[in-house]
């Protein structure tokens, strides 16, 4: 029998049988989301088995024709199985969003999760029906397994973002290589506390970052170029990660005795200890940026040369103990360079006396078989941030609600409220303001299959209404508020796709 004739029916048979078993398994007492997640996992496994079956059929035919010895068949078959399970070989992952955000006048509208005056401080609001950009990440992975059992994972991530609607955007492009690193695990020479540890080096996002997707904001975002070790087992219920990241503060204005030297640069080195005790997480970060205190941040001000940051978080496996679902809660505090509480070590223009404290939590659950809800709260207070005596306080409440009407259609709703009291003490020409921002969005949404908070891809239409106190228009000449025809009580409309796999 010819290989092409044999492989296809075999692959289809395996996939069909697996799908049938998945349907039977759905009759248990798990939640709807868990059953759908299980079904999706079984479908993916069936596809992998089907592909592996095709390759096994090809090997069997080659052996029958005398082209392969039995040992060669076994060796190649083992590799096929590892590739089918994702343990070896090439894989490709994507995150992308793209769409139009149009105002009442038919023109492109201002928007974004950080559109408010508090946005420059990390004060995100809801992202549904509020994104005017095209952003895409392409992640290329290659995994290897060696004869001694050791594993290696290589990753490159390329990303680009733009707000133009044109098909050719090279002039506006922000194409960037965001990650390039290698990670080794299952190393046979690692024993004791390091037996299950993995080591890495390169440019990357930390593995244990986590976020509030509906607000497009991270609880914590650690990234840069460096090296680290994950999953050291320091005690029965204590695992720990250590890393050293570097971030560059380059070409900043300085004040030096030498009149011809008016710019400088330094690296902010971030030493991190990230510890897990069951559902609890305790993270500690120390920062040092030599010569950053020479940065010119205004007369009488001194930029921070060091910093401290810590976070205590809880990763819940229920909806705040009230039912099925999950939740996350965290308290973060930073001083000096650590006062940028979300993007650790990302800013060099903080004063040596800067302090900031942030709290955040969100949860997800089904309130009825076809209704799911995801509330979130995020707030921060900081002082002496950019100049002595400044004070920035803000808080956001966001709720995403979805009604799954058919297998391929749901209605999504989002409400956001943000309060802010910002006193920049004249920093960057900004004015002290206090006020509220409110946004409501309705979004009819199409999906290949509904079910669960993380089911993508989707295509959504939307209409959003947003309003804010007039005083907020005077905060800064550089932000969107108060710009032409963007002064409050705004309607925006559009369409957007969001994809990840």
PDB file of C-alpha atoms in Angstrom, residues 70-275:
ATOM      1  CA  UNK A  70      14.760  -2.625  13.634  1.00  0.00           C
ATOM      2  CA  UNK A  71      17.016  -0.505  15.911  1.00  0.00           C
ATOM      3  CA  UNK A  72      16.723   2.447  13.539  1.00  0.00           C
ATOM      4  CA  UNK A  73      12.953   2.111  13.551  1.00  0.00           C
ATOM      5  CA  UNK A  74      12.842   2.128  17.355  1.00  0.00           C
ATOM      6  CA  UNK A  75      15.081   5.176  17.587  1.00  0.00           C
ATOM      7  CA  UNK A  76      13.125   7.155  15.014  1.00  0.00           C
ATOM      8  CA  UNK A  77       9.803   6.033  16.478  1.00  0.00           C
ATOM      9  CA  UNK A  78      10.815   7.324  19.915  1.00  0.00           C
ATOM     10  CA  UNK A  79      11.622  10.699  18.378  1.00  0.00           C
ATOM     11  CA  UNK A  80       8.265  10.776  16.588  1.00  0.00           C
ATOM     12  CA  UNK A  81       6.506  10.175  19.911  1.00  0.00           C
ATOM     13  CA  UNK A  82       8.469  12.960  21.623  1.00  0.00           C
ATOM     14  CA  UNK A  83       7.680  15.397  18.826  1.00  0.00           C
ATOM     15  CA  UNK A  84       3.993  14.440  18.913  1.00  0.00           C
ATOM     16  CA  UNK A  85       3.866  15.168  22.658  1.00  0.00           C
ATOM     17  CA  UNK A  86       5.578  18.561  22.208  1.00  0.00           C
ATOM     18  CA  UNK A  87       8.647  17.407  24.097  1.00  0.00           C
ATOM     19  CA  UNK A  88      10.879  17.912  21.050  1.00  0.00           C
ATOM     20  CA  UNK A  89      10.886  19.871  17.848  1.00  0.00           C
ATOM     21  CA  UNK A  90       9.642  23.213  16.560  1.00  0.00           C
ATOM     22  CA  UNK A  91       6.530  25.044  17.748  1.00  0.00           C
ATOM     23  CA  UNK A  92       5.008  28.422  17.015  1.00  0.00           C
ATOM     24  CA  UNK A  93       2.904  30.619  19.304  1.00  0.00           C
ATOM     25  CA  UNK A  94       1.060  33.858  18.635  1.00  0.00           C
ATOM     26  CA  UNK A  95      -0.673  36.701  20.377  1.00  0.00           C
ATOM     27  CA  UNK A  96      -2.297  39.358  18.183  1.00  0.00           C
ATOM     28  CA  UNK A  97      -4.989  41.999  18.220  1.00  0.00           C
ATOM     29  CA  UNK A  98      -6.081  44.377  15.483  1.00  0.00           C
ATOM     30  CA  UNK A  99      -9.088  46.564  14.807  1.00  0.00           C
ATOM     31  CA  UNK A 100     -10.647  49.963  14.223  1.00  0.00           C
ATOM     32  CA  UNK A 101     -11.610  52.472  16.906  1.00  0.00           C
ATOM     33  CA  UNK A 102     -13.812  55.175  15.349  1.00  0.00           C
ATOM     34  CA  UNK A 103     -15.359  58.219  17.009  1.00  0.00           C
ATOM     35  CA  UNK A 104     -18.760  59.809  16.489  1.00  0.00           C
ATOM     36  CA  UNK A 105     -17.273  62.025  13.778  1.00  0.00           C
ATOM     37  CA  UNK A 106     -16.166  59.004  11.720  1.00  0.00           C
ATOM     38  CA  UNK A 107     -12.475  59.622  12.452  1.00  0.00           C
ATOM     39  CA  UNK A 108      -9.934  57.498  14.321  1.00  0.00           C
ATOM     40  CA  UNK A 109     -10.480  57.982  18.036  1.00  0.00           C
ATOM     41  CA  UNK A 110      -8.155  58.276  20.996  1.00  0.00           C
ATOM     42  CA  UNK A 111      -8.130  55.283  23.279  1.00  0.00           C
ATOM     43  CA  UNK A 112      -6.169  52.530  24.929  1.00  0.00           C
ATOM     44  CA  UNK A 113      -6.146  50.913  28.369  1.00  0.00           C
ATOM     45  CA  UNK A 114      -3.848  53.739  29.590  1.00  0.00           C
ATOM     46  CA  UNK A 115      -5.762  56.669  28.093  1.00  0.00           C
ATOM     47  CA  UNK A 116      -6.444  58.496  31.385  1.00  0.00           C
ATOM     48  CA  UNK A 117      -4.040  60.855  33.207  1.00  0.00           C
ATOM     49  CA  UNK A 118      -3.312  58.012  35.645  1.00  0.00           C
ATOM     50  CA  UNK A 119      -2.268  55.862  32.677  1.00  0.00           C
ATOM     51  CA  UNK A 120       1.290  57.215  32.735  1.00  0.00           C
ATOM     52  CA  UNK A 121       1.506  55.840  36.284  1.00  0.00           C
ATOM     53  CA  UNK A 122       0.271  52.380  35.317  1.00  0.00           C
ATOM     54  CA  UNK A 123      -3.393  53.180  35.980  1.00  0.00           C
ATOM     55  CA  UNK A 124      -5.066  50.909  33.437  1.00  0.00           C
ATOM     56  CA  UNK A 125      -8.793  50.876  32.661  1.00  0.00           C
ATOM     57  CA  UNK A 126     -10.780  48.217  30.776  1.00  0.00           C
ATOM     58  CA  UNK A 127      -9.496  47.330  27.317  1.00  0.00           C
ATOM     59  CA  UNK A 128     -12.696  46.011  25.686  1.00  0.00           C
ATOM     60  CA  UNK A 129     -13.772  48.426  22.941  1.00  0.00           C
ATOM     61  CA  UNK A 130     -10.919  50.740  23.885  1.00  0.00           C
ATOM     62  CA  UNK A 131      -7.932  49.659  21.768  1.00  0.00           C
ATOM     63  CA  UNK A 132      -6.920  51.576  18.622  1.00  0.00           C
ATOM     64  CA  UNK A 133      -3.791  49.593  17.776  1.00  0.00           C
ATOM     65  CA  UNK A 134      -2.522  46.587  15.866  1.00  0.00           C
ATOM     66  CA  UNK A 135      -0.136  44.531  17.983  1.00  0.00           C
ATOM     67  CA  UNK A 136       1.334  41.113  17.216  1.00  0.00           C
ATOM     68  CA  UNK A 137       3.771  38.721  18.864  1.00  0.00           C
ATOM     69  CA  UNK A 138       5.318  35.779  17.027  1.00  0.00           C
ATOM     70  CA  UNK A 139       7.092  33.252  19.265  1.00  0.00           C
ATOM     71  CA  UNK A 140       9.385  30.617  17.791  1.00  0.00           C
ATOM     72  CA  UNK A 141      10.365  27.684  20.004  1.00  0.00           C
ATOM     73  CA  UNK A 142      12.665  24.741  19.463  1.00  0.00           C
ATOM     74  CA  UNK A 143      12.913  21.970  22.052  1.00  0.00           C
ATOM     75  CA  UNK A 144      15.556  19.250  22.238  1.00  0.00           C
ATOM     76  CA  UNK A 145      16.003  16.127  24.347  1.00  0.00           C
ATOM     77  CA  UNK A 146      19.401  14.494  24.677  1.00  0.00           C
ATOM     78  CA  UNK A 147      20.438  10.877  25.226  1.00  0.00           C
ATOM     79  CA  UNK A 148      21.213  11.537  28.904  1.00  0.00           C
ATOM     80  CA  UNK A 149      17.676  12.886  29.490  1.00  0.00           C
ATOM     81  CA  UNK A 150      18.611  16.575  29.542  1.00  0.00           C
ATOM     82  CA  UNK A 151      16.310  19.019  27.774  1.00  0.00           C
ATOM     83  CA  UNK A 152      16.921  22.359  26.066  1.00  0.00           C
ATOM     84  CA  UNK A 153      14.434  25.024  25.022  1.00  0.00           C
ATOM     85  CA  UNK A 154      15.345  27.901  22.701  1.00  0.00           C
ATOM     86  CA  UNK A 155      12.932  30.823  22.152  1.00  0.00           C
ATOM     87  CA  UNK A 156      12.873  33.907  19.950  1.00  0.00           C
ATOM     88  CA  UNK A 157       9.980  36.374  20.164  1.00  0.00           C
ATOM     89  CA  UNK A 158       9.351  39.133  17.621  1.00  0.00           C
ATOM     90  CA  UNK A 159       6.736  41.829  18.241  1.00  0.00           C
ATOM     91  CA  UNK A 160       5.384  44.879  16.444  1.00  0.00           C
ATOM     92  CA  UNK A 161       2.787  47.504  17.260  1.00  0.00           C
ATOM     93  CA  UNK A 162       1.258  50.425  15.393  1.00  0.00           C
ATOM     94  CA  UNK A 163      -1.843  52.613  15.515  1.00  0.00           C
ATOM     95  CA  UNK A 164      -2.140  53.303  11.792  1.00  0.00           C
ATOM     96  CA  UNK A 165      -4.818  51.535   9.732  1.00  0.00           C
ATOM     97  CA  UNK A 166      -2.701  51.366   6.579  1.00  0.00           C
ATOM     98  CA  UNK A 167      -1.578  48.129   4.976  1.00  0.00           C
ATOM     99  CA  UNK A 168       2.054  49.278   4.747  1.00  0.00           C
ATOM    100  CA  UNK A 169       3.306  50.564   8.090  1.00  0.00           C
ATOM    101  CA  UNK A 170       7.099  50.407   7.849  1.00  0.00           C
ATOM    102  CA  UNK A 171       7.454  54.107   8.684  1.00  0.00           C
ATOM    103  CA  UNK A 172       5.406  53.709  11.882  1.00  0.00           C
ATOM    104  CA  UNK A 173       6.608  50.220  12.792  1.00  0.00           C
ATOM    105  CA  UNK A 174       8.072  49.370  16.190  1.00  0.00           C
ATOM    106  CA  UNK A 175       9.358  45.932  15.180  1.00  0.00           C
ATOM    107  CA  UNK A 176      11.410  44.499  17.988  1.00  0.00           C
ATOM    108  CA  UNK A 177      13.046  41.272  19.136  1.00  0.00           C
ATOM    109  CA  UNK A 178      11.587  41.043  22.653  1.00  0.00           C
ATOM    110  CA  UNK A 179      12.988  37.673  23.734  1.00  0.00           C
ATOM    111  CA  UNK A 180      16.029  35.564  22.844  1.00  0.00           C
ATOM    112  CA  UNK A 181      17.060  32.955  25.399  1.00  0.00           C
ATOM    113  CA  UNK A 182      17.955  29.337  26.047  1.00  0.00           C
ATOM    114  CA  UNK A 183      16.789  27.239  28.993  1.00  0.00           C
ATOM    115  CA  UNK A 184      18.147  23.850  30.156  1.00  0.00           C
ATOM    116  CA  UNK A 185      16.269  21.405  32.393  1.00  0.00           C
ATOM    117  CA  UNK A 186      16.415  17.769  33.600  1.00  0.00           C
ATOM    118  CA  UNK A 187      20.184  18.031  33.837  1.00  0.00           C
ATOM    119  CA  UNK A 188      21.458  14.692  35.223  1.00  0.00           C
ATOM    120  CA  UNK A 189      24.295  16.338  37.159  1.00  0.00           C
ATOM    121  CA  UNK A 190      21.806  18.436  39.144  1.00  0.00           C
ATOM    122  CA  UNK A 191      20.923  16.725  42.424  1.00  0.00           C
ATOM    123  CA  UNK A 192      19.443  17.542  45.812  1.00  0.00           C
ATOM    124  CA  UNK A 193      17.645  20.903  45.888  1.00  0.00           C
ATOM    125  CA  UNK A 194      18.566  21.404  42.203  1.00  0.00           C
ATOM    126  CA  UNK A 195      17.246  18.064  40.904  1.00  0.00           C
ATOM    127  CA  UNK A 196      14.189  19.605  39.230  1.00  0.00           C
ATOM    128  CA  UNK A 197      15.716  23.018  38.591  1.00  0.00           C
ATOM    129  CA  UNK A 198      16.228  24.648  35.207  1.00  0.00           C
ATOM    130  CA  UNK A 199      18.750  27.325  34.232  1.00  0.00           C
ATOM    131  CA  UNK A 200      18.453  30.022  31.576  1.00  0.00           C
ATOM    132  CA  UNK A 201      20.341  32.940  30.057  1.00  0.00           C
ATOM    133  CA  UNK A 202      19.475  35.628  27.511  1.00  0.00           C
ATOM    134  CA  UNK A 203      16.805  38.269  26.966  1.00  0.00           C
ATOM    135  CA  UNK A 204      13.380  37.278  28.233  1.00  0.00           C
ATOM    136  CA  UNK A 205      10.186  37.924  30.158  1.00  0.00           C
ATOM    137  CA  UNK A 206      10.313  36.217  33.504  1.00  0.00           C
ATOM    138  CA  UNK A 207       8.381  32.935  33.461  1.00  0.00           C
ATOM    139  CA  UNK A 208       6.341  33.815  36.552  1.00  0.00           C
ATOM    140  CA  UNK A 209       4.951  37.199  35.501  1.00  0.00           C
ATOM    141  CA  UNK A 210       1.147  37.363  35.760  1.00  0.00           C
ATOM    142  CA  UNK A 211      -1.478  39.878  34.705  1.00  0.00           C
ATOM    143  CA  UNK A 212      -5.101  41.034  34.514  1.00  0.00           C
ATOM    144  CA  UNK A 213      -5.765  40.366  30.849  1.00  0.00           C
ATOM    145  CA  UNK A 214      -9.074  42.280  30.718  1.00  0.00           C
ATOM    146  CA  UNK A 215      -7.271  45.453  31.780  1.00  0.00           C
ATOM    147  CA  UNK A 216      -4.108  44.817  29.732  1.00  0.00           C
ATOM    148  CA  UNK A 217      -1.978  45.277  32.818  1.00  0.00           C
ATOM    149  CA  UNK A 218       0.489  43.068  34.620  1.00  0.00           C
ATOM    150  CA  UNK A 219       0.408  42.517  38.339  1.00  0.00           C
ATOM    151  CA  UNK A 220       4.155  42.140  37.993  1.00  0.00           C
ATOM    152  CA  UNK A 221       6.405  42.360  34.934  1.00  0.00           C
ATOM    153  CA  UNK A 222      10.067  41.405  35.280  1.00  0.00           C
ATOM    154  CA  UNK A 223      12.129  41.392  32.084  1.00  0.00           C
ATOM    155  CA  UNK A 224      15.499  42.286  30.631  1.00  0.00           C
ATOM    156  CA  UNK A 225      18.721  40.497  29.765  1.00  0.00           C
ATOM    157  CA  UNK A 226      20.465  38.211  32.217  1.00  0.00           C
ATOM    158  CA  UNK A 227      20.359  34.717  33.690  1.00  0.00           C
ATOM    159  CA  UNK A 228      18.602  32.724  36.363  1.00  0.00           C
ATOM    160  CA  UNK A 229      17.562  29.435  37.879  1.00  0.00           C
ATOM    161  CA  UNK A 230      13.992  28.187  38.408  1.00  0.00           C
ATOM    162  CA  UNK A 231      12.377  25.656  40.738  1.00  0.00           C
ATOM    163  CA  UNK A 232      14.977  25.019  43.402  1.00  0.00           C
ATOM    164  CA  UNK A 233      13.369  22.792  46.064  1.00  0.00           C
ATOM    165  CA  UNK A 234      14.575  24.395  49.299  1.00  0.00           C
ATOM    166  CA  UNK A 235      12.054  22.524  51.487  1.00  0.00           C
ATOM    167  CA  UNK A 236       9.066  20.225  51.079  1.00  0.00           C
ATOM    168  CA  UNK A 237       6.675  23.138  50.496  1.00  0.00           C
ATOM    169  CA  UNK A 238       9.173  25.794  49.381  1.00  0.00           C
ATOM    170  CA  UNK A 239      10.403  26.314  45.833  1.00  0.00           C
ATOM    171  CA  UNK A 240      12.515  29.279  44.855  1.00  0.00           C
ATOM    172  CA  UNK A 241      13.798  31.101  41.756  1.00  0.00           C
ATOM    173  CA  UNK A 242      16.808  33.398  41.535  1.00  0.00           C
ATOM    174  CA  UNK A 243      17.692  35.709  38.668  1.00  0.00           C
ATOM    175  CA  UNK A 244      19.837  38.660  37.678  1.00  0.00           C
ATOM    176  CA  UNK A 245      18.387  40.978  35.027  1.00  0.00           C
ATOM    177  CA  UNK A 246      19.931  44.061  33.457  1.00  0.00           C
ATOM    178  CA  UNK A 247      18.002  46.995  31.999  1.00  0.00           C
ATOM    179  CA  UNK A 248      19.704  49.933  30.262  1.00  0.00           C
ATOM    180  CA  UNK A 249      19.155  53.571  31.178  1.00  0.00           C
ATOM    181  CA  UNK A 250      20.919  55.160  28.208  1.00  0.00           C
ATOM    182  CA  UNK A 251      21.413  58.703  26.874  1.00  0.00           C
ATOM    183  CA  UNK A 252      19.935  60.551  29.837  1.00  0.00           C
ATOM    184  CA  UNK A 253      20.772  64.206  30.601  1.00  0.00           C
ATOM    185  CA  UNK A 254      23.320  64.613  33.385  1.00  0.00           C
ATOM    186  CA  UNK A 255      24.955  67.406  35.342  1.00  0.00           C
ATOM    187  CA  UNK A 256      28.705  66.952  35.537  1.00  0.00           C
ATOM    188  CA  UNK A 257      31.672  69.173  36.162  1.00  0.00           C
ATOM    189  CA  UNK A 258      32.883  68.560  32.607  1.00  0.00           C
ATOM    190  CA  UNK A 259      30.955  71.084  30.442  1.00  0.00           C
ATOM    191  CA  UNK A 260      31.286  69.013  27.284  1.00  0.00           C
ATOM    192  CA  UNK A 261      29.798  65.864  28.770  1.00  0.00           C
ATOM    193  CA  UNK A 262      25.993  66.274  28.753  1.00  0.00           C
ATOM    194  CA  UNK A 263      24.729  62.689  28.501  1.00  0.00           C
ATOM    195  CA  UNK A 264      25.255  59.444  30.340  1.00  0.00           C
ATOM    196  CA  UNK A 265      24.183  55.837  30.589  1.00  0.00           C
ATOM    197  CA  UNK A 266      24.042  53.051  33.110  1.00  0.00           C
ATOM    198  CA  UNK A 267      22.576  49.615  33.637  1.00  0.00           C
ATOM    199  CA  UNK A 268      19.971  48.921  36.281  1.00  0.00           C
ATOM    200  CA  UNK A 269      20.866  45.502  37.693  1.00  0.00           C
ATOM    201  CA  UNK A 270      17.946  43.642  39.302  1.00  0.00           C
ATOM    202  CA  UNK A 271      18.615  40.750  41.682  1.00  0.00           C
ATOM    203  CA  UNK A 272      15.443  38.737  42.277  1.00  0.00           C
ATOM    204  CA  UNK A 273      14.391  36.051  44.724  1.00  0.00           C
ATOM    205  CA  UNK A 274      10.950  34.597  43.927  1.00  0.00           C
ATOM    206  CA  UNK A 275       9.579  32.126  46.474  1.00  0.00           C
TER     207      UNK A 275
END
